Coordinates of C-alpha atoms in Angstrom, one line a residue:
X1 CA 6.8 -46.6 63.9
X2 CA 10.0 -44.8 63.4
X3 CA 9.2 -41.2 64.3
X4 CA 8.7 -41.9 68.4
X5 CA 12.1 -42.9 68.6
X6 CA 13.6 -40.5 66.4
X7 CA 12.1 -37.9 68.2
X8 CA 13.1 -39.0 71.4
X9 CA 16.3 -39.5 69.8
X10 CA 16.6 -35.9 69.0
X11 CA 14.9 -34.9 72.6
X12 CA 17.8 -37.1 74.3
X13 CA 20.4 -35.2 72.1
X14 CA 19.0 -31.9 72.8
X15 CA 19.1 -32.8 76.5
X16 CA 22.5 -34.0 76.8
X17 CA 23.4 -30.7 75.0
X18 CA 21.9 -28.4 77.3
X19 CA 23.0 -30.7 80.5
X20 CA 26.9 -30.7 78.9
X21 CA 26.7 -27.4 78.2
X22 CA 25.5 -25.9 81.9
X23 CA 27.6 -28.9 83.9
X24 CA 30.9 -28.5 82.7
X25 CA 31.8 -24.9 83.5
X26 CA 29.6 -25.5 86.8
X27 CA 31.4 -28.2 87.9
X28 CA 34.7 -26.2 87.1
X29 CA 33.4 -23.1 89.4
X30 CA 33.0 -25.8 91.8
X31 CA 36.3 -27.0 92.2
X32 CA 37.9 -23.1 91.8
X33 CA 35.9 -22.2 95.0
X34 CA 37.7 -24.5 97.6
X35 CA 41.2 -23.7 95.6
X36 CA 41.2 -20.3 97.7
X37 CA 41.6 -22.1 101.4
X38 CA 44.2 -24.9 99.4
X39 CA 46.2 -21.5 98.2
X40 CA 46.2 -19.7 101.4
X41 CA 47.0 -22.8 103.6
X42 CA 49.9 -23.5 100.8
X43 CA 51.2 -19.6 101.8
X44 CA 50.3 -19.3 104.7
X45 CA 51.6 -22.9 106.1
X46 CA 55.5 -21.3 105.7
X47 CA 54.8 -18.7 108.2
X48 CA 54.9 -21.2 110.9
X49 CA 52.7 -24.2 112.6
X50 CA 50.2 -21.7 114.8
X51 CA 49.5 -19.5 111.7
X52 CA 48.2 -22.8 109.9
X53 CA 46.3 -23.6 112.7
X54 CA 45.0 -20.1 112.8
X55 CA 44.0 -20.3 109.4
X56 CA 42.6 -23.9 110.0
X57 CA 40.0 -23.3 113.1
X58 CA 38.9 -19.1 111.2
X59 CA 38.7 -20.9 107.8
X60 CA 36.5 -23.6 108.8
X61 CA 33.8 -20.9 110.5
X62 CA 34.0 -18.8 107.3
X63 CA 33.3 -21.5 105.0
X64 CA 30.4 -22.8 107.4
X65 CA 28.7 -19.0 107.5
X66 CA 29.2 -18.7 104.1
X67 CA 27.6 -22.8 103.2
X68 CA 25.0 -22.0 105.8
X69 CA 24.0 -19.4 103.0
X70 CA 24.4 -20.8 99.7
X71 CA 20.0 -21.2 99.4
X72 CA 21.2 -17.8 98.0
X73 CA 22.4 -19.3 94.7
X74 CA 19.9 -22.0 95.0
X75 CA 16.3 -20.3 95.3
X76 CA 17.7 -17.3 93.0
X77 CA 18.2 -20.0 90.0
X78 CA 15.1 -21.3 90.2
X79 CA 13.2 -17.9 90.4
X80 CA 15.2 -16.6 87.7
X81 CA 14.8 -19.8 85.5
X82 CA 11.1 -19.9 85.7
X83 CA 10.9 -16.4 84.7
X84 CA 13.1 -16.9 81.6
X85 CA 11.0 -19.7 81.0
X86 CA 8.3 -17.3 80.4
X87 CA 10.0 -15.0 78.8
X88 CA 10.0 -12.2 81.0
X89 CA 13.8 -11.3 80.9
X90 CA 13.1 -8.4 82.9
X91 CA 11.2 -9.9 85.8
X92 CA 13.8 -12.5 85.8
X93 CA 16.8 -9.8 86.4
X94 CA 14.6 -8.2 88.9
X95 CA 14.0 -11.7 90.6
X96 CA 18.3 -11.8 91.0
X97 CA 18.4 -8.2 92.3
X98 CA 16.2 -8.7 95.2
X99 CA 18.5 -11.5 95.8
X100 CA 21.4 -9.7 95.5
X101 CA 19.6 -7.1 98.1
X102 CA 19.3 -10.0 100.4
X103 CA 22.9 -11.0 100.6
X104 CA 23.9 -7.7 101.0
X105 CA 21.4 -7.7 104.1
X106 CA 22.3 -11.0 105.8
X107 CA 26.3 -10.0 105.0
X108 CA 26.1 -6.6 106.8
X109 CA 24.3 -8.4 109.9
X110 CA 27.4 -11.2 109.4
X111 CA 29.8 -9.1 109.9
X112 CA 27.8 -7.3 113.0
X113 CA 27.9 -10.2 114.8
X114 CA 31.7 -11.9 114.1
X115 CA 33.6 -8.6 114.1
X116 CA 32.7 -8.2 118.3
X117 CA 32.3 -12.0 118.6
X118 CA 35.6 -13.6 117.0
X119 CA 37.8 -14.6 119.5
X120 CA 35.1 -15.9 121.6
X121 CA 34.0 -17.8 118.3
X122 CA 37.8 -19.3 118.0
X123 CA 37.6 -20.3 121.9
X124 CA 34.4 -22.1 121.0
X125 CA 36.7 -24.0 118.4
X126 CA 39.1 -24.7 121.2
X127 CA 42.1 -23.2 119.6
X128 CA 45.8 -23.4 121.4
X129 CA 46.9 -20.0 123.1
X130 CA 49.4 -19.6 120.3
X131 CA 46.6 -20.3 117.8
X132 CA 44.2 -18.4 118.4
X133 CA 45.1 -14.4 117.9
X134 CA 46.3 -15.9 114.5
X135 CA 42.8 -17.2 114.2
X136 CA 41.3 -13.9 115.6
X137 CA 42.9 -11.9 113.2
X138 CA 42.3 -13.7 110.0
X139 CA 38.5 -14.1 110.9
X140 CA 38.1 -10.5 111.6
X141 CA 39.7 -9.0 108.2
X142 CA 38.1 -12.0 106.2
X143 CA 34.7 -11.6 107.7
X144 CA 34.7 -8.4 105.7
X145 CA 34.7 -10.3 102.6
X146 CA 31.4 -12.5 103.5
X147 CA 29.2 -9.8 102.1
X148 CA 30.6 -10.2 98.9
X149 CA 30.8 -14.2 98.3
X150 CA 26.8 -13.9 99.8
X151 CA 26.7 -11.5 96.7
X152 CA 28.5 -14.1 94.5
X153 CA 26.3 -16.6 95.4
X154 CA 23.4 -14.5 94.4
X155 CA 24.5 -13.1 91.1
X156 CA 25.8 -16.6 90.1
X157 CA 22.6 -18.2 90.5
X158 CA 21.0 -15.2 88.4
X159 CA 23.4 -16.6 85.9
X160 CA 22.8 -20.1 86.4
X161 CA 19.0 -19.3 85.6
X162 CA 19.7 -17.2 82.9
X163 CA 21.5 -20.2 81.6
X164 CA 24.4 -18.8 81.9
X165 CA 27.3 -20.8 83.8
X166 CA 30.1 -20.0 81.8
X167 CA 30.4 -16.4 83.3
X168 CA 30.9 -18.1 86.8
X169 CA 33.7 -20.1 85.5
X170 CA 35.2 -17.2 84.3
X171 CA 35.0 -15.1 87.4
X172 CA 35.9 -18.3 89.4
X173 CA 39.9 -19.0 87.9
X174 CA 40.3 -15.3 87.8
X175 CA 39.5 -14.7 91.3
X176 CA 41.5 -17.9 92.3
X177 CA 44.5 -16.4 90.6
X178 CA 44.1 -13.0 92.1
X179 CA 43.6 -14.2 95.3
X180 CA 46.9 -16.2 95.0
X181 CA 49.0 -13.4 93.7
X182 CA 47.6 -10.9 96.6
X183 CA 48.4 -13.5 98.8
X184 CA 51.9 -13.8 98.0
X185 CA 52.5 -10.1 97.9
X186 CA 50.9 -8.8 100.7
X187 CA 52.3 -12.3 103.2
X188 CA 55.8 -12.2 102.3
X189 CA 56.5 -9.0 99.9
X190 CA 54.5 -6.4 102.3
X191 CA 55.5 -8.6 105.2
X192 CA 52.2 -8.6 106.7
X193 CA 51.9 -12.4 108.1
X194 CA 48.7 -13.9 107.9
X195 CA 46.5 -10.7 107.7
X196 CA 48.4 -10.1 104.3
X197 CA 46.4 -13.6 103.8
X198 CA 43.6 -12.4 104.7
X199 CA 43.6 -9.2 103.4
X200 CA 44.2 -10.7 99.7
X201 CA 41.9 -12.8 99.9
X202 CA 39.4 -10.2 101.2
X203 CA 40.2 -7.8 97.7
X204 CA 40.1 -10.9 95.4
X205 CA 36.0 -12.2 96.7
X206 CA 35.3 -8.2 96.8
X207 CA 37.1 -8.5 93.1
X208 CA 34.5 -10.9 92.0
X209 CA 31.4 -9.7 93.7
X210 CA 32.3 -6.1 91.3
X211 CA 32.8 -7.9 88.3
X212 CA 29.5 -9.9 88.9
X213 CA 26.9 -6.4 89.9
X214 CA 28.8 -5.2 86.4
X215 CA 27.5 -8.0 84.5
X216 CA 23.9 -8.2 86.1
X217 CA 23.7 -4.4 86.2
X218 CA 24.1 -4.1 82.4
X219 CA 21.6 -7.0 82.1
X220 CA 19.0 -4.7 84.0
X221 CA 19.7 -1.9 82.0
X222 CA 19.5 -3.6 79.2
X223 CA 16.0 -5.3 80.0
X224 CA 14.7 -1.8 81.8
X225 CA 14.8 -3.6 85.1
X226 CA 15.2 -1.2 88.3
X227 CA 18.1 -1.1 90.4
X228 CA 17.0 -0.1 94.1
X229 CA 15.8 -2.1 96.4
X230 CA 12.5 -3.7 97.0
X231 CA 11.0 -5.0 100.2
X232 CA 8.8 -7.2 99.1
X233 CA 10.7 -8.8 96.3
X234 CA 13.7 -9.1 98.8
X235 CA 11.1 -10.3 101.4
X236 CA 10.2 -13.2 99.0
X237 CA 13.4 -14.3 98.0
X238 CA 13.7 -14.9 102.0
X239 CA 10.7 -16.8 102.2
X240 CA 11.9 -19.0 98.8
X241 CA 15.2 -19.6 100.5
X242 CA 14.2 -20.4 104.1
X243 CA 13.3 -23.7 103.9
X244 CA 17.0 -24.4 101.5
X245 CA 18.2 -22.8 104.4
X246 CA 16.6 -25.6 107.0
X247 CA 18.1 -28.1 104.4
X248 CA 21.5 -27.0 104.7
X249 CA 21.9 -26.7 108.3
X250 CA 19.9 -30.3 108.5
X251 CA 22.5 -31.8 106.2
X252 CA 25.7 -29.9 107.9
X253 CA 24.6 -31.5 111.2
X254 CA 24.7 -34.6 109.6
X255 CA 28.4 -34.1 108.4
X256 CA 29.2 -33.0 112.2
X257 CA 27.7 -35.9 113.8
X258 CA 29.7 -38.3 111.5
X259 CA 33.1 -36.1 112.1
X260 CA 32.3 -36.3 115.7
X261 CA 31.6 -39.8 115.7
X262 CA 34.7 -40.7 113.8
X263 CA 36.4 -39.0 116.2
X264 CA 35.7 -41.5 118.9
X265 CA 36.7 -43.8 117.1
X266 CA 40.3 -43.3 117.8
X267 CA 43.2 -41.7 115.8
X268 CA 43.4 -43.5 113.1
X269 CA 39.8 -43.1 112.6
X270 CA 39.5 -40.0 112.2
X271 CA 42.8 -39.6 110.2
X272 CA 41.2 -41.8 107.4
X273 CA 37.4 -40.7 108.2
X274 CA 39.1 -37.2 106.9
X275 CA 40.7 -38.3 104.2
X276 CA 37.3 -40.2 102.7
X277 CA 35.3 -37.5 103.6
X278 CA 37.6 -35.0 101.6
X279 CA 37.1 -37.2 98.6
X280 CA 33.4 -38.0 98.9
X281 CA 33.3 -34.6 98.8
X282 CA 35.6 -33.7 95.4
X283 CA 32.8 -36.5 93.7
X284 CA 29.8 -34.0 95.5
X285 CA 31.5 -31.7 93.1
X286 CA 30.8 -33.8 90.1
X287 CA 27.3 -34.7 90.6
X288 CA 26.5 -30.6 92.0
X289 CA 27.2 -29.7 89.0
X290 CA 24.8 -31.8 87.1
X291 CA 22.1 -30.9 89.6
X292 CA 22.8 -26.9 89.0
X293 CA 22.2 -28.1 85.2
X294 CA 19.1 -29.4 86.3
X295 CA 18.2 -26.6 88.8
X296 CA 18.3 -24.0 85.4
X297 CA 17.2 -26.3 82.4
X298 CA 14.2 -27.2 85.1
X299 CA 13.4 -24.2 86.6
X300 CA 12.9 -22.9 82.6
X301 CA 10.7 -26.0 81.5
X302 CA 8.6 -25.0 84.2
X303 CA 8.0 -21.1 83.8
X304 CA 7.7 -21.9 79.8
X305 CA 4.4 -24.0 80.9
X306 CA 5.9 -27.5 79.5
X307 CA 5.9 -29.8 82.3
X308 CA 6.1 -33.2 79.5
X309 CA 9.5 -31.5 79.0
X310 CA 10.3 -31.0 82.3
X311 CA 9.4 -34.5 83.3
X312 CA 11.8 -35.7 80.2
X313 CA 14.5 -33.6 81.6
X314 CA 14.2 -35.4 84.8
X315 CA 14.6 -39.0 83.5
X316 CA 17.4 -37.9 81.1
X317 CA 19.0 -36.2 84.2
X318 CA 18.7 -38.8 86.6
X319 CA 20.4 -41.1 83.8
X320 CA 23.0 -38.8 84.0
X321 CA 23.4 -38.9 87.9
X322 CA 23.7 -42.7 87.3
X323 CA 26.1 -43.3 85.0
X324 CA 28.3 -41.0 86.4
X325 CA 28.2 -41.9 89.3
X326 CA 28.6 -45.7 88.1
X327 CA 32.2 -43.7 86.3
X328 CA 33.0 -42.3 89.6
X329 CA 32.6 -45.5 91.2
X330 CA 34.5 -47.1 89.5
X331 CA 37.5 -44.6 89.4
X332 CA 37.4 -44.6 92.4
X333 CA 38.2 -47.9 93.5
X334 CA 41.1 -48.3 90.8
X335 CA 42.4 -45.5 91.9
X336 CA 42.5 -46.3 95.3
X337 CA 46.2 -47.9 95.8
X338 CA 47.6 -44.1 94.6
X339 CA 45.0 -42.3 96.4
X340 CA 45.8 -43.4 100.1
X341 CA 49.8 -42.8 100.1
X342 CA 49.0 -39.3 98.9
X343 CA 47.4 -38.7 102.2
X344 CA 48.8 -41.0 104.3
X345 CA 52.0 -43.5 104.6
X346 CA 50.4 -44.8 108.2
X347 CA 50.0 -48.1 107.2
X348 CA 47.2 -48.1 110.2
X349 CA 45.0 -45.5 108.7
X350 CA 45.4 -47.3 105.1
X351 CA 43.6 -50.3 106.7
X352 CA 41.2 -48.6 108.3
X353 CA 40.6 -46.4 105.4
X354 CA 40.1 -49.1 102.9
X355 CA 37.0 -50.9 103.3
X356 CA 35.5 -47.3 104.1
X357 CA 36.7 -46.1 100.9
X358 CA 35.2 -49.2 98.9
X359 CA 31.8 -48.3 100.8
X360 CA 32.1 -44.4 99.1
X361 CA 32.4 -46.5 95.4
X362 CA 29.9 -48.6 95.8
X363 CA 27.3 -45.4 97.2
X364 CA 28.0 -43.0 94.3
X365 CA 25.5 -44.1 91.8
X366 CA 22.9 -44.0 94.6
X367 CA 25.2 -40.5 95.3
X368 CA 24.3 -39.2 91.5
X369 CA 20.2 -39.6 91.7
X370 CA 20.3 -37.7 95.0
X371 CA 22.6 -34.9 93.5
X372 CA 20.6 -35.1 90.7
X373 CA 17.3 -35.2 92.3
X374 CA 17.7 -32.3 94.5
X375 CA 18.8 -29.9 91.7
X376 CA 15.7 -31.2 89.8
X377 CA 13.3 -30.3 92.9
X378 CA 14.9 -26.9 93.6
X379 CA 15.1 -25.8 90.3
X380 CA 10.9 -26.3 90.6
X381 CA 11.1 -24.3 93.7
X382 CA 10.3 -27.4 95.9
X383 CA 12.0 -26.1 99.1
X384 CA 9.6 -27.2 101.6
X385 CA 9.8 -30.6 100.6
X386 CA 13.8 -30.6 100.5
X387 CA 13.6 -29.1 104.3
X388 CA 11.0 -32.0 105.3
X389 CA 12.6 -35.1 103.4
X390 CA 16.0 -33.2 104.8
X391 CA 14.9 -33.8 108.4
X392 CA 13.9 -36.8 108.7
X393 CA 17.1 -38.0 106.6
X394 CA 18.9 -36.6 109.6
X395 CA 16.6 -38.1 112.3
X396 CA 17.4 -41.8 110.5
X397 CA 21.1 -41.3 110.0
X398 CA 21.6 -39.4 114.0
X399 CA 21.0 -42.4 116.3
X400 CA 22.1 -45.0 113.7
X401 CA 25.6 -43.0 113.8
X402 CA 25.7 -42.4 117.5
X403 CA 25.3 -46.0 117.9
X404 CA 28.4 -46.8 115.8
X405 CA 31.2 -46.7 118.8
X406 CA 28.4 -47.9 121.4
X407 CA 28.4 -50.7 119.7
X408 CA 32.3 -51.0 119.3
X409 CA 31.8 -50.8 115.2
X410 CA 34.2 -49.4 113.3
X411 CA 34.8 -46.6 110.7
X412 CA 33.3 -48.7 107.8
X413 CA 30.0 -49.2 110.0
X414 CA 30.2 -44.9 110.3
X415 CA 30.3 -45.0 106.6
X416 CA 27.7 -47.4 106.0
X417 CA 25.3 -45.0 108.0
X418 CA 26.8 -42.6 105.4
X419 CA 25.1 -44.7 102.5
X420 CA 22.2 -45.2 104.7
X421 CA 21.8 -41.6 104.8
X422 CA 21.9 -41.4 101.3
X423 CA 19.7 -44.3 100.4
X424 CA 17.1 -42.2 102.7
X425 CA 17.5 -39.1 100.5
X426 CA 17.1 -41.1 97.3
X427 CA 14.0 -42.7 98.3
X428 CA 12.3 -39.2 99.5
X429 CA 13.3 -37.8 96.5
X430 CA 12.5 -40.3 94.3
X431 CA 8.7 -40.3 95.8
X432 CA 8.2 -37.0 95.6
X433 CA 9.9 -37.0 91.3
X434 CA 7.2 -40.1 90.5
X435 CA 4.4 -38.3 92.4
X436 CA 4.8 -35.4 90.1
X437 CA 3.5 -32.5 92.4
X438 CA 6.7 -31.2 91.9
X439 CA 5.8 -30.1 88.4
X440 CA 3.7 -26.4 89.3
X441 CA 4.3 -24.3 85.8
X442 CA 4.2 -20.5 85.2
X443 CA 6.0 -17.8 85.8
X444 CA 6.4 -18.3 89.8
X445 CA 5.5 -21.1 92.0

C-alpha cells in the first residue's frame, strides 16, 4: 500500500527535476530576447524624437517577420526530441540541420522582399515624413540580420530537444551584451546615428547564429551526421511547421484586433491597454518557458515509446502551469499600486488601467494550462490541431472584440474578451490532452 505513492513520489520528484531544470534557463533566454529593442531604443532614443520613432514603426515589422517564424524553434524541438527519445542522436542532429536549411531559405527570400520593399513597408505603418528615412534605414541594414535569428530559432530548438536549454541562455546574455556594446560604439563613438544601431545589432544576431552552427556542427560530427542540405528533410520540416505557422499568424491577428480595438477606445485607452498588454506579456514569458520544458521532456517520452510517462508529464506540467500562474496572479495584483506609476502618472489611464489589470490576475492560472498545454501538444507534433483549435479561438474572440466600442464598453470589457479568448484555448486544449490522440510514439509522428 505504500509503494504506489512512493513511486509516484519519486516520479513527481523526477518530473519537477527535469521541468526546473529545462524552464529556468528558457525562461531566462526569453526575457534576454526583447532586452535587444529595450537597449537600442535606450541608445538610440538620445539621438533625437524621429530616430525613436524610426526605430519604433522598423522594430515592430522585424519583430513581427521574425515571430511570424518562430514554428522554426517549435517543430524542430519536437522532431529532435522524439528522435532522442529513441535514441537516434544522429537522426536527431540531422532533424535540426534540415531546419537550420530551412531558415536559411525563408531568411534569404526575407530579405528579397524587404530590402526593395522598405519604405513602402514604413508608409504602410503610416510613419511621419521625418520618421520614416530613419525607419527606412534601420529596416534595411537590420533586415540583413533576419537570416540569422531564423537560424537561432532553429538551432535553439535543436537544443531545446536535445535537452539542452542552458546553451541558449548562454548565447542569449552574451549576444544581449554585444549588441549593447556595438551599439554604443558604432551610434555615438563611430558617429553613425541609427544605422550604427542597426548595424550592431546586425553583428551581434549574426554573432550568435556563428556561435550556435559551431555547437550543432560539432554535434553532427560527433554523431556522423551530414552537413549539406537535403530536400526532402528540409521539405518536411516545412510541412511540420506549416500548420505552427497558421497558429501564429491566427494568434497575432488576435493581438491586432485587441490593439486596434483599444485604440477606439480613446487615448487613455490605449495608453493603459499598452501598458497591460506589455505585462501580460512579461508573465507569457513565465509560462513559455514551462511549455518549452514540456515541448522537450514530451517530445522525448514520446520517441522513447512511453506514452504512461508522457501522459504523467502532462498532469505534473499542467500542475505547474497552475500554480504558477496562481503566483503570478497573485503578484500581480500586489504589485499593482508600484506598477502603474512606473508607466504612467496620468491619473486617467491609472483608472482605466485598473480594473483591466485585475482581469490579467485573475486569467493567469487559466493563462498557465494554455501555456502549458500548447508546449505539451507541440512537443507531440500536434500542429494541425494547434492551427484548428487556433482558428476558431480567433473566430470567438473577433466579433466579441469588435463589438466592444459598438456597444460603448470599455477597456475592461476588451480585456474580458482577452480571458474569453483564453478560456477558448484552454477548453480546446484541454479536449484534445484527455482525448489522448495526442499521444502517437516512435521515432517521428
Amino acid at each position: 500500500m505504500t509503494q504506489a505513492p512512493a513511486a509516484t513520489r519519486a516520479a513527481r520528484r523526477q518530473h519537477d527535476r527535469e521541468i526546473v531544470m529545462l524552464a529556468v534557463p528558457a525562461f531566462g533566454a526569453l526575457v534576454a530576447e526583447p532586452l535587444f529593442v529595450m537597449a537600442d531604443s535606450a541608445i538610440v532614443g538620445h539621438l533625437g524624437t524621429a530616430q525613436l520613432a524610426g526605430l519604433g514603426v522598423a522594430s515592430a515589422l522585424l519583430t513581427t517577420a521574425v515571430s511570424v517564424f518562430v514554428f522554426l524553434a517549435y517543430a524542430t524541438t519536437a522532431a529532435v526530441a522524439r528522435r532522442v527519445g529513441a535514441g537516434d542522436l544522429q537522426a536527431a542532429i540531422r532533424q535540426g540541420l534540415d531546419g537550420i536549411w530551412l531558415a536559411l531559405l525563408i531568411g534569404a527570400t526575407v530579405i528579397a522582399v524587404v530590402l526593395p520593399s522598405a519604405p513602402a513597408l514604413i508608409g504602410l505603418f503610416g510613419a511621419s515624413d521625418t520618421a520614416a528615412p530613419y525607419a527606412t534605414t534601420y529596416l534595411r541594414i537590420s533586415s540583413l540580420g533576419i537570416p540569422a535569428m531564423l537560424i537561432v530559432l532553429a538551432a535553439t530548438g535543436v537544443l531545446r530537444g536535445l535537452q539542452n536549454t542552458k546553451t541558449p541562455l548562454y548565447v542569449a546574455v552574451s549576444g544581449f551584451v554585444a549588441n549593447g556594446v556595438l551599439n554604443v560604439g558604432l551610434v555615438y563613438g563611430a558617429d553613425l546615428g541609427i544605422a550604427g544601431s542597426a548595424w550592431g545589432t546586425v553583428i551581434a544576431q549574426w554573432g550568435m547564429a556563428a556561435v550556435y552552427l559551431v555547437v550543432v556542427v560539432r554535434g553532427a560530427r560527433r554523431h556522423g551526421a551530414s552537413l549539406s542540405p537535403d530536400a526532402s528533410g528540409i521539405r518536411a520540416s516545412a510541412q511540420a511547421g506549416a500548420p505552427l505557422l497558421v497558429r501564429t499568424l491566427s494568434l497575432r491577428a488576435i493581438l491586432l484586433i485587441a490593439t486596434a480595438v483599444a485604440a477606439r477606445l480613446g487615448d487613455a485607452d490605449i495608453a493603459a491597454h499598452q501598458i497591460i498588454l506589455s505585462l501580460w506579456s512579461l508573465l507569457a514569458f513565465a509560462l513559455d518557458a514551462i511549455a518549452i520544458a514540456g515541448q522537450a521532456i514530451i517530445g522525448r517520452y514520446l520517441g522513447a515509446g512511453d506514452p504512461a510517462g508522457a501522459r504523467a508529464a502532462c498532469r505534473r506540467m499542467v500542475q505547474w502551469g497552475i500554480a504558477v500562474g496562481v503566483a503570478l496572479g497573485l503578484l500581480v495584483i500586489l504589485s499593482r499600486p508600484l506598477f502603474l506609476p512606473l508607466f504612467t502618472s496620468d491619473p486617467t489611464v491609472k483608472d482605466t488601467a485598473l480594473p483591466a489589470l485585475i482581469m490579467v490576475a485573475l486569467s493567469q492560472p487559466i493563462c498557465g494550462v494554455v501555456f502549458v498545454l500548447d508546449g505539451v501538444l507541440m512537443g507531440a507534433g500536434d500542429g494541425p490541431y494547434l492551427a484548428g483549435a487556433m482558428v476558431v479561438t480567433l473566430a470567438v474572440f473577433a466579433p466579441v472584440a469588435l463589438l466592444v466600442p459598438t456597444l460603448g464598453a470599455g477597456l475592461t470589457a476588451l480585456w474580458g474578451a482577452m480571458t474569453l479568448m483564453m478560456t477558448v484555448r484552454m477548453l480546446t486544449l484541454l479536449l484534445r490532452a484527455r482525448s489522448g490522440r495526442w499521444v502517437v510514439t516512435g521515432a517521428t509522428r
